[in-house]
Coordinates of C-alpha atoms and ligand atoms in Angstrom, one line a residue:
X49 CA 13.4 -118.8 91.0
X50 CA 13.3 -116.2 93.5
X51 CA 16.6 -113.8 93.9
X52 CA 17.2 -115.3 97.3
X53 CA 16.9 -118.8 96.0
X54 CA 19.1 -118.3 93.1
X55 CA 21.8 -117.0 95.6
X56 CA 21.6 -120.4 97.5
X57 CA 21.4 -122.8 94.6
X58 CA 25.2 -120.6 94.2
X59 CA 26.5 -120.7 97.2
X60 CA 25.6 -124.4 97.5
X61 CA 27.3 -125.0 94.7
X62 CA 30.6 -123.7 95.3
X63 CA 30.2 -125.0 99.0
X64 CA 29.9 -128.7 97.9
X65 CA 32.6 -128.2 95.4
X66 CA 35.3 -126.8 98.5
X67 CA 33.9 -129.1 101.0
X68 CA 32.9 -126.4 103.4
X69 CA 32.9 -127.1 106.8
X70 CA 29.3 -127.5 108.1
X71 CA 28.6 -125.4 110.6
X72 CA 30.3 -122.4 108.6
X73 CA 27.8 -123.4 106.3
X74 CA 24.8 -122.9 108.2
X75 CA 25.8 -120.0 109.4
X76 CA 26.0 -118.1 106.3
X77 CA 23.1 -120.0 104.6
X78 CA 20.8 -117.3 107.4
X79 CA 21.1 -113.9 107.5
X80 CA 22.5 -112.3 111.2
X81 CA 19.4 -109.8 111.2
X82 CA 16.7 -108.6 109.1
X83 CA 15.2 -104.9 110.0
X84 CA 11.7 -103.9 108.4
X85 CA 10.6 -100.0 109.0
X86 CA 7.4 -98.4 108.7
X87 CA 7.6 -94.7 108.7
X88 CA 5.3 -91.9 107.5
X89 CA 6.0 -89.0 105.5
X90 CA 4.7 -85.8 105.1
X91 CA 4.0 -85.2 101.2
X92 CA 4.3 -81.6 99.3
X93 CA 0.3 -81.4 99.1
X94 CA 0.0 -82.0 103.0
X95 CA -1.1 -85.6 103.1
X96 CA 1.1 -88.5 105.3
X97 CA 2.1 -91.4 103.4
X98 CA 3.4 -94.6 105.3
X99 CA 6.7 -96.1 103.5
X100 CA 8.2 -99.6 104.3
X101 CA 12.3 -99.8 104.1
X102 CA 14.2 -102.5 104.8
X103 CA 18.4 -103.3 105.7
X104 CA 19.0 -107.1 105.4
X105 CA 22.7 -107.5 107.6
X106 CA 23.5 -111.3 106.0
X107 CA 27.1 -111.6 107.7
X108 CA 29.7 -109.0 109.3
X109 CA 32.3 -112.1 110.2
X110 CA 35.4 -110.3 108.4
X111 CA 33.8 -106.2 109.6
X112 CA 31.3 -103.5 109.6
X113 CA 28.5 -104.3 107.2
X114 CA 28.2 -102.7 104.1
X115 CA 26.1 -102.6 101.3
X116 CA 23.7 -100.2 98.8
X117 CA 20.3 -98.9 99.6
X118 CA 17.6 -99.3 96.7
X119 CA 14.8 -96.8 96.0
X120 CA 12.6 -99.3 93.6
X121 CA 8.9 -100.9 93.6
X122 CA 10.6 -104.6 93.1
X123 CA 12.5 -103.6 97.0
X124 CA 11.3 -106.5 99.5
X125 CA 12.7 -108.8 102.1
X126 CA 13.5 -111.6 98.9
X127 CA 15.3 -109.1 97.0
X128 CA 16.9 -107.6 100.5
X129 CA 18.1 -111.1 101.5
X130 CA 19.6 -111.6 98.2
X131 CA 21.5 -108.8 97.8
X132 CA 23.1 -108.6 101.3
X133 CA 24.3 -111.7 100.7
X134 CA 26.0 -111.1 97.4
X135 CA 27.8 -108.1 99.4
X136 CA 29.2 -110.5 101.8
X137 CA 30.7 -112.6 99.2
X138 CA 31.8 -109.5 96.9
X139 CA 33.2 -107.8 99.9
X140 CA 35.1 -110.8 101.2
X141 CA 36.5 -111.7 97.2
X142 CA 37.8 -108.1 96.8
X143 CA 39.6 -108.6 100.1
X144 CA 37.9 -106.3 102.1
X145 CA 37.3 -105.7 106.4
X146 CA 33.4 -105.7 105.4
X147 CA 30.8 -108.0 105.7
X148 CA 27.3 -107.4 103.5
X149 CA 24.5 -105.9 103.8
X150 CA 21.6 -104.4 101.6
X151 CA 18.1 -102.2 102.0
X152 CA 16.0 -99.8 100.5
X153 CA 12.7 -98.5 100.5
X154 CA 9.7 -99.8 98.2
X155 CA 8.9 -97.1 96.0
X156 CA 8.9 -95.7 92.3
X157 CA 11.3 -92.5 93.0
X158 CA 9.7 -90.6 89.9
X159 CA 6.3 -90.3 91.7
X160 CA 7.6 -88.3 94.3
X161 CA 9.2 -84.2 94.2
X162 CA 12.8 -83.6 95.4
X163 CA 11.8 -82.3 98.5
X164 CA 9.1 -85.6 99.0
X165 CA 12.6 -87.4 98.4
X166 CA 14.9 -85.5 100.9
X167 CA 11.8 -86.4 103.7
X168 CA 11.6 -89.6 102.5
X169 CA 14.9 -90.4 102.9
X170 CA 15.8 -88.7 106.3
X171 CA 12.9 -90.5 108.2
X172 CA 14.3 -93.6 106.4
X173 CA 17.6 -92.9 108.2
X174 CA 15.9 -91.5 111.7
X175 CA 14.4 -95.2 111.5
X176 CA 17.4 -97.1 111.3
X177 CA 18.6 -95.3 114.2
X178 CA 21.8 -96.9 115.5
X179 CA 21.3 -100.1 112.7
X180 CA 23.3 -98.8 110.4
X181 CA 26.8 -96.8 112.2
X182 CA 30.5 -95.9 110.5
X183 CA 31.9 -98.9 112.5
X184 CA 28.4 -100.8 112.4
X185 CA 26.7 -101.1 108.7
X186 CA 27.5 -98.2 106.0
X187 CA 25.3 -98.3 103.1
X188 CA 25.8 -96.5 99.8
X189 CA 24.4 -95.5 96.6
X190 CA 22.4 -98.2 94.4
X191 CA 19.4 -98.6 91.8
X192 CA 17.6 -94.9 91.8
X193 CA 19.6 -94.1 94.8
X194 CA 21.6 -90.6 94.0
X195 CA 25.0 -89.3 95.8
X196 CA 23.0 -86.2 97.1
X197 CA 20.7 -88.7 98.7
X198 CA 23.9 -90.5 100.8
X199 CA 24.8 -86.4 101.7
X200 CA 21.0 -86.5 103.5
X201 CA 21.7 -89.9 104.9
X202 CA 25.2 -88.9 106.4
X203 CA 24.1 -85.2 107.7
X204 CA 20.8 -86.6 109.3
X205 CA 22.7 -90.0 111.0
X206 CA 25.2 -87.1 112.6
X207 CA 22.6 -85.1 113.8
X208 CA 21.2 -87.2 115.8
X209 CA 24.8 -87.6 117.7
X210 CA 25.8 -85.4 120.4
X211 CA 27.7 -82.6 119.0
X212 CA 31.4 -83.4 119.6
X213 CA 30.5 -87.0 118.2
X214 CA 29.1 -85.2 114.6
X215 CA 32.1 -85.1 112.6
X216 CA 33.6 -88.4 113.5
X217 CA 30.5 -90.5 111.6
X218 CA 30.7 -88.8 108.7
X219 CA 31.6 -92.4 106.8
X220 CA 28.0 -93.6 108.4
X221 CA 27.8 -93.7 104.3
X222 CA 29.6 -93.8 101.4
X223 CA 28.7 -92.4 97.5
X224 CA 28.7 -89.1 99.2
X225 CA 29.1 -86.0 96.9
X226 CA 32.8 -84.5 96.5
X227 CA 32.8 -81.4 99.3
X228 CA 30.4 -83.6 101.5
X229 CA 33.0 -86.4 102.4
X230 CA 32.9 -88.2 99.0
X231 CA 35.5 -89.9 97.1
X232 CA 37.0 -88.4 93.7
X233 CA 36.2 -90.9 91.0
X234 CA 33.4 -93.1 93.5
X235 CA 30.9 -91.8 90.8
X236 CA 32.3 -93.4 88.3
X237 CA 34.0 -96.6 90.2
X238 CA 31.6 -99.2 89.3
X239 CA 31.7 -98.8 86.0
X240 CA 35.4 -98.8 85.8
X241 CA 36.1 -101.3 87.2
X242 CA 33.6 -103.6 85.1
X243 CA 35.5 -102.5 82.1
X244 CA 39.2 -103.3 83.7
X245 CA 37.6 -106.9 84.3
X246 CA 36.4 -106.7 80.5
X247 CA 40.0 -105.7 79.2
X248 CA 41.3 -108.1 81.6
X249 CA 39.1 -110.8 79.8
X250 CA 40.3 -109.2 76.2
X251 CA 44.0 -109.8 77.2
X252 CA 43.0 -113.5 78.5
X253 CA 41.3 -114.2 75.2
X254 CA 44.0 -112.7 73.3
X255 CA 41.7 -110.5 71.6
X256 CA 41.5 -106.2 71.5
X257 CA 38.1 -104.6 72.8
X258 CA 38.8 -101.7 69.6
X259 CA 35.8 -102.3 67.4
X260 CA 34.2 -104.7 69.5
X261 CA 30.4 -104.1 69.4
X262 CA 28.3 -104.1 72.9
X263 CA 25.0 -103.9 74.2
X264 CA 23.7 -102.9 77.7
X265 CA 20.8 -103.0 79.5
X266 CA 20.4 -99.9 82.2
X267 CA 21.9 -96.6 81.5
X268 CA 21.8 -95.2 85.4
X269 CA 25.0 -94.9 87.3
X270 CA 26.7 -98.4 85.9
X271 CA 25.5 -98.7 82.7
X272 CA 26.2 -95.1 81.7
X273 CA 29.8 -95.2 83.0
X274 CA 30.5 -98.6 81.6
X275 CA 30.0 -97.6 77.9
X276 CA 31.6 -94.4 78.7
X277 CA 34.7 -96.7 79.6
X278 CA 34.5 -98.8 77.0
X279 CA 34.0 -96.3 74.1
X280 CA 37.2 -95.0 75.1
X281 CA 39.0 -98.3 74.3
X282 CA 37.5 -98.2 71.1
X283 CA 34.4 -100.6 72.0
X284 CA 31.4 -99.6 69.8
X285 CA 27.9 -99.4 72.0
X286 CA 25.1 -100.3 69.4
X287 CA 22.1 -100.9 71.6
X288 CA 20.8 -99.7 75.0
X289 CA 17.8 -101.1 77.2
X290 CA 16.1 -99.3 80.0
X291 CA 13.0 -99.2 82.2
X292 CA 11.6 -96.5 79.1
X293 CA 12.8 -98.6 76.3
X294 CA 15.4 -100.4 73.4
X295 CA 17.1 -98.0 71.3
X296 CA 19.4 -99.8 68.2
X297 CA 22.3 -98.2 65.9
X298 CA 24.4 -100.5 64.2
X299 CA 26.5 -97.4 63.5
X300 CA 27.2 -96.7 67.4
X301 CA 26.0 -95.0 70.0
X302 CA 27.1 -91.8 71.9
X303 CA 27.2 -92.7 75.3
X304 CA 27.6 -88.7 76.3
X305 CA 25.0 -87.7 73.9
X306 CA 22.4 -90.5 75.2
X307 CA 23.5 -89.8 79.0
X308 CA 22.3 -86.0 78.5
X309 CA 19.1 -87.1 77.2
X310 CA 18.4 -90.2 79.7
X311 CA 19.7 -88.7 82.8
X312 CA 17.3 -85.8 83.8
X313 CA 14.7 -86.2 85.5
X314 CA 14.7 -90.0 85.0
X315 CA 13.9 -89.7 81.4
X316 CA 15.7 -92.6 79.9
X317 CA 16.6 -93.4 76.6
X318 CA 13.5 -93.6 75.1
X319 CA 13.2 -90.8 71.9
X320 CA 16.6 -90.5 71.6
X321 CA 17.2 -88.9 68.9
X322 CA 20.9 -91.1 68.1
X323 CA 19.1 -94.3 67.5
X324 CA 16.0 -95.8 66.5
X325 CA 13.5 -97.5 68.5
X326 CA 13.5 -101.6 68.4
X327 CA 11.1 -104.4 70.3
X328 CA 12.5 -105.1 73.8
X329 CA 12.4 -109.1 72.8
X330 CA 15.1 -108.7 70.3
X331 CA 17.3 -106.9 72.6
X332 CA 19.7 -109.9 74.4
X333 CA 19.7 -111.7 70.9
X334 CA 21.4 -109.0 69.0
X335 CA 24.7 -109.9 67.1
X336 CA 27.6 -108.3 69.0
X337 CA 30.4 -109.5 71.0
X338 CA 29.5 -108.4 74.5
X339 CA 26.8 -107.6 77.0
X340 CA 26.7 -105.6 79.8
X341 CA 23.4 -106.1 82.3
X342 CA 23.9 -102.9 84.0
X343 CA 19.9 -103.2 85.9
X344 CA 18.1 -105.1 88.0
X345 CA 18.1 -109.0 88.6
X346 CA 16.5 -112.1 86.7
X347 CA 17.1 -110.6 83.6
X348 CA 18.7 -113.3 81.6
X349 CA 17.0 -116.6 82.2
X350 CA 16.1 -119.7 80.8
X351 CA 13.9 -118.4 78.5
X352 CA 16.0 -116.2 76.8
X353 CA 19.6 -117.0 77.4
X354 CA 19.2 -119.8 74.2
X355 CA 19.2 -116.6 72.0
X356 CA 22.2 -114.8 72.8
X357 CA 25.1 -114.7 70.1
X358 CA 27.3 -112.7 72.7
X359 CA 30.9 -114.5 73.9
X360 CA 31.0 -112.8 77.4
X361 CA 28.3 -111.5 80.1
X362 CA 29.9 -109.4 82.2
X363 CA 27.4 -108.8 85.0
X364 CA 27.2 -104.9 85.5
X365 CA 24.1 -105.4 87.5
X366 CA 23.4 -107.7 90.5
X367 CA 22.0 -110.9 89.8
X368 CA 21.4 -110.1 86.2
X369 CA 21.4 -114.2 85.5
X370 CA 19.0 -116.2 87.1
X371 CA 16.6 -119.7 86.4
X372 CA 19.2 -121.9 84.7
X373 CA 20.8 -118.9 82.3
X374 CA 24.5 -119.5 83.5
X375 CA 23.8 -123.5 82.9
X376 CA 22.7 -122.6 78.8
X377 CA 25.6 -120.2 78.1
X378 CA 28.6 -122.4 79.9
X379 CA 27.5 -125.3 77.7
X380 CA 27.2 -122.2 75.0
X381 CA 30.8 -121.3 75.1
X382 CA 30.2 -118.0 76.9
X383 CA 32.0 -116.7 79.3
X384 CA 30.7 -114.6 82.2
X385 CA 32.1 -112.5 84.5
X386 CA 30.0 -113.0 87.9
X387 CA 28.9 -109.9 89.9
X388 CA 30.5 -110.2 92.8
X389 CA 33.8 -109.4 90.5
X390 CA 32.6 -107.6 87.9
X391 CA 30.9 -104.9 89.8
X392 CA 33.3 -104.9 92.6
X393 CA 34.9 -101.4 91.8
X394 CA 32.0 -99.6 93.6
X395 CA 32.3 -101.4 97.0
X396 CA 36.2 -101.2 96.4
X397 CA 35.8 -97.2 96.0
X398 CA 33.6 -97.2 99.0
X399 CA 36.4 -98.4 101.2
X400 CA 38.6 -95.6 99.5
X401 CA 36.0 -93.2 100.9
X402 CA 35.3 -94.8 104.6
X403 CA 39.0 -94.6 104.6
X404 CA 39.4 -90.9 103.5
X405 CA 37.2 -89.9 106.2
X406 CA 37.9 -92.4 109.1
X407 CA 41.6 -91.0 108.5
X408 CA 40.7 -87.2 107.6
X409 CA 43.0 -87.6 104.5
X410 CA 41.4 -86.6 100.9
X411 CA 42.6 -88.7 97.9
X412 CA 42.7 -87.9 94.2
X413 CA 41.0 -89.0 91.1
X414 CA 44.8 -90.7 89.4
X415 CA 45.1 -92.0 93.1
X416 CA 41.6 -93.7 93.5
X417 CA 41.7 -95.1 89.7
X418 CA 44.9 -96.7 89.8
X419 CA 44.9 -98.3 93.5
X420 CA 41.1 -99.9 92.0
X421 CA 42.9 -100.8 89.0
X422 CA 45.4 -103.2 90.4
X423 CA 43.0 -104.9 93.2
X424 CA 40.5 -105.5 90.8
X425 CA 43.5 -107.1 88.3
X426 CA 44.5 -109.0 91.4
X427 CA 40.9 -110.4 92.3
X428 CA 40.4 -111.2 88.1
X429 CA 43.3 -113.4 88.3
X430 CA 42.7 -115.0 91.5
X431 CA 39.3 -116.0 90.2
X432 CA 40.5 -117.2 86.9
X433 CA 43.3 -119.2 88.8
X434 CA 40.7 -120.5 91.0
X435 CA 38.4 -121.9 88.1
X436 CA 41.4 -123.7 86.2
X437 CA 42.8 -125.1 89.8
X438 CA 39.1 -126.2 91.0
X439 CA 37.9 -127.1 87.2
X440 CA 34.7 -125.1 87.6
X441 CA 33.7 -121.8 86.2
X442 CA 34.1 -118.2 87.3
X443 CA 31.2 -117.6 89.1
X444 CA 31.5 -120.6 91.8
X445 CA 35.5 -119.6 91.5
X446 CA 34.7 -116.6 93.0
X447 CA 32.4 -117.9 95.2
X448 CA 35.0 -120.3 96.8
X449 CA 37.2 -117.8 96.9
X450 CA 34.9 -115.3 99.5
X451 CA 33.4 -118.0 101.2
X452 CA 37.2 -119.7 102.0
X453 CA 38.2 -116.4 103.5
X454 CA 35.0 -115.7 106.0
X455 CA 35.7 -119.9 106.5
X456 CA 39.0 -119.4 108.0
X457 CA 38.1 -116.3 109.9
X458 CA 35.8 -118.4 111.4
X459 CA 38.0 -121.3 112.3
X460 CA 40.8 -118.8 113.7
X461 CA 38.2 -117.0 116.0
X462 CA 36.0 -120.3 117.2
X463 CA 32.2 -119.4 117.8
X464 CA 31.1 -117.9 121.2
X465 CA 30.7 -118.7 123.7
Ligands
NAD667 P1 20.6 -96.6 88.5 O1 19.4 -96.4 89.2 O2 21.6 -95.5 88.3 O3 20.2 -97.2 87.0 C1 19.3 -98.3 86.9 C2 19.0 -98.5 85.4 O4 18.2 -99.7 85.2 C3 18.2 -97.3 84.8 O5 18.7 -97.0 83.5 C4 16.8 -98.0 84.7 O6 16.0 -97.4 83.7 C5 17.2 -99.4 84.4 N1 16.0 -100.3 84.6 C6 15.2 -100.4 85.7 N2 14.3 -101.3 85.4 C7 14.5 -101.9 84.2 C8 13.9 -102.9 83.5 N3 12.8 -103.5 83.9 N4 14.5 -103.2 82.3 C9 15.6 -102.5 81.8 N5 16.2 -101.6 82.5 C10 15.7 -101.3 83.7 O7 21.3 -97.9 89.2 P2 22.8 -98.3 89.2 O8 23.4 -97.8 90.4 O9 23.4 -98.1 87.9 O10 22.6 -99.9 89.4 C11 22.4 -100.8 88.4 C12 22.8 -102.2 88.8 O11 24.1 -102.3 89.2 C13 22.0 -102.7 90.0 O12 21.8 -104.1 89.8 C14 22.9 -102.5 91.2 O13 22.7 -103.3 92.2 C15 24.3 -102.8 90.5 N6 25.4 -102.1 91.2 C16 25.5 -100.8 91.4 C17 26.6 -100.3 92.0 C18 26.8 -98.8 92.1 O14 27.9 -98.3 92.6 N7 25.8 -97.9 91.8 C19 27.6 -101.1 92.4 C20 27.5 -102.5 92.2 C21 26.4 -103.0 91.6

């Protein structure tokens, strides 16, 4: 199943279960507008390479679209599609004035110099021209996509404005880099906020996360501050996965040791020198108590989700369960926290930011933590309330719970004309 399909066979799921009304339903079974660019580069040796990007705008009923731009071969319109949708409903569960969105540019980042990457990604933004805006569609950081990359985005977008308009679309993006517009603690936010939904799901199950062991796959942005989270609660990381490799210590890992080995240059964790090297097969089917997909999409599926001895997924990554996976673990016993919650911190932290700047106000690290803390608490709860009240499990809990807001906004404000 394709990552736009698996999207629809969830949102038809939770839409049969709350009875939505139809023509709500078609509505946000399309997308509003899909933009494909071509654009060509100049590279460092003096060639011109053509690029293709994309920004998928699925729905902006409850505000300005937002969503992450992704630097990666696997970046198409399937992939686009899917992911802007999954911001709608992630944006709409966390209570947010957003609708979703999603893009990115197909191509392997490592291939290309620094300087290749700044080009790349100012044409990128000179495409989209007045697509994306501060009030319109505000993307952000996501898979190979860095904070100094969202500075280029924001300083070419103003730019191109006349120059008393400059300052005032400085939140064109979010994920900007503190001193550029950027949010204390948006670095981290993602990750944070899937380990408040894991300690909220500790306290549910009555159980402490100190000495629980964990495995996750990606060590970029999410994955890296996730098991920097959770090691301070006393959570044990014995096994890491990433584009380069699987690396196994029953012992535990050092997630700041590893994270100055894998970060540079895209290195990854392969020939760390904390762990030893295991087959990428064995990885989902190791013995610990949790795991944390912190990568890309259709990772745990029918074929593997039979081996996993895990009680909770919590989905770091977008999309991390696809073909039948969430089927096999629910009858399984395992709990999973969906995406659209789990991962919510970053979109949550990106309103902190388009805030800050809409309001020219700068807020502070204890600030931005504790104000993510107790909306992510609050949508954790709702969701769990949701599941028992609707009999159902988390994921389609959540769902009904986005799709009933964007269904009343609709009802309240009729469709024009
Ligand atoms: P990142 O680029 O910082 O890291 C991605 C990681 O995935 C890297 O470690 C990479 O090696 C690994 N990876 C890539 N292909 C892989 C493969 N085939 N097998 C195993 N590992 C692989 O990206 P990120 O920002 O950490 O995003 C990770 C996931 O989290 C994505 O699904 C993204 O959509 C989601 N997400 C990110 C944010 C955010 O704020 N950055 C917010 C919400 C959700």
């Amino acid at each position: 199943m394709g990552m736009y399909e698996n999207v629809k066979h969830q949102f038809d799921k939770a839409a049969d279960l709350m009875g939505l009304d139809d023509g709500v339903r078609k509505i946000l079974s399309i997308t509003n507008t899909e933009i494909v660019v071509h654009f060509p580069v100049k590279l460092d040796n003096g060639t011109v390479e053509v690029f293709t990007g994309y920004r998928v705008q699925h729905n902006n009923a409850l505000g300005p679209y937002k969503g992450g731009l992704r630097y990666h071969a696997t970046v198409d319109i399937d992939a686009a599609r899917a992911l802007a949708t999954w911001m709608t409903w992630k944006t709409s569960l966390a209570g947010l004035p957003y609708g979703g969105a999603k893009g990115g540019i197909q191509l392997d980042p490592k291939k290309y110099s620094n300087s290749e990457l700044e080009r790349i990604t100012r044409r990128y933004t000179f495409a989209l021209g007045d697509n994306i805006g501060p009030e319109h569609d505000i993307p952000a950081p996501d898979v190979n996509t860095t904070a100094q990359m969202m500075a280029w985005i924001a300083d070419t977008y103003m730019s191109t404005k006349p120059p008393a308009e400059r300052s005032k679309n400085q939140h064109v993006v979010t994920g900007k880099p503190v001193g550029s517009g950027g949010l204390e603690g948006r670095d981290r936010a993602t990750g944070f906020g899937v380990v408040i939904n894991i300690k909220e799901w500790a306290k549910l199950r009555g159980k402490s996360l100190r000495g629980m062991r964990f495995i996750v796959q990606g060590f970029g942005n999410v994955g890296y501050w996730t098991s920097h989270f959770l090691v301070q609660e006393g959570a044990v990381l014995i096994a890491v996965q990433d584009a380069t490799g699987t690396i196994y210590n029953s012992k535990g890992i050092n997630p700041e040791k590893l994270n100055e080995h894998a970060a540079p240059n895209y290195t990854g964790v392969k020939g760390f020198s904390g762990a030893e090297s295991i087959l990428s097969e064995h990885f989902f089917g190791l013995e610990c108590d949790f795991i944390v997909p912190a990568a890309l999409g259709n990772q745990i599926t029918g074929e593997n989700a039979g081996e996993i001895k895990a009680s909770l997924v919590a989905e770091g990554a977008n999309g991390p369960l696809g073909d039948g996976a969430d089927e096999i673990l629910l009858a399984k016993g395992v709990d999973i926290i969906p995406d659209i919650l789990c991962n919510s911190g970053g979109v949550i932290a990106s309103y902190f930011e388009w805030l800050q700047n809409r309001n020219g106000e700068i807020w502070y690290m204890d600030e931005v933590l504790s104000k993510l803390e107790a909306r992510l608490i609050k949508s954790f709860d709702r969701v769990v309330k949701k599941a028992a009240e609707k009999k159902t499990d988390w994921r389609t809990a959540a769902y009904v719970e986005a799709i009933g807001r964007i269904e009343l906004a609709y009802k309240q404000r009729g469709i024009f004309p």
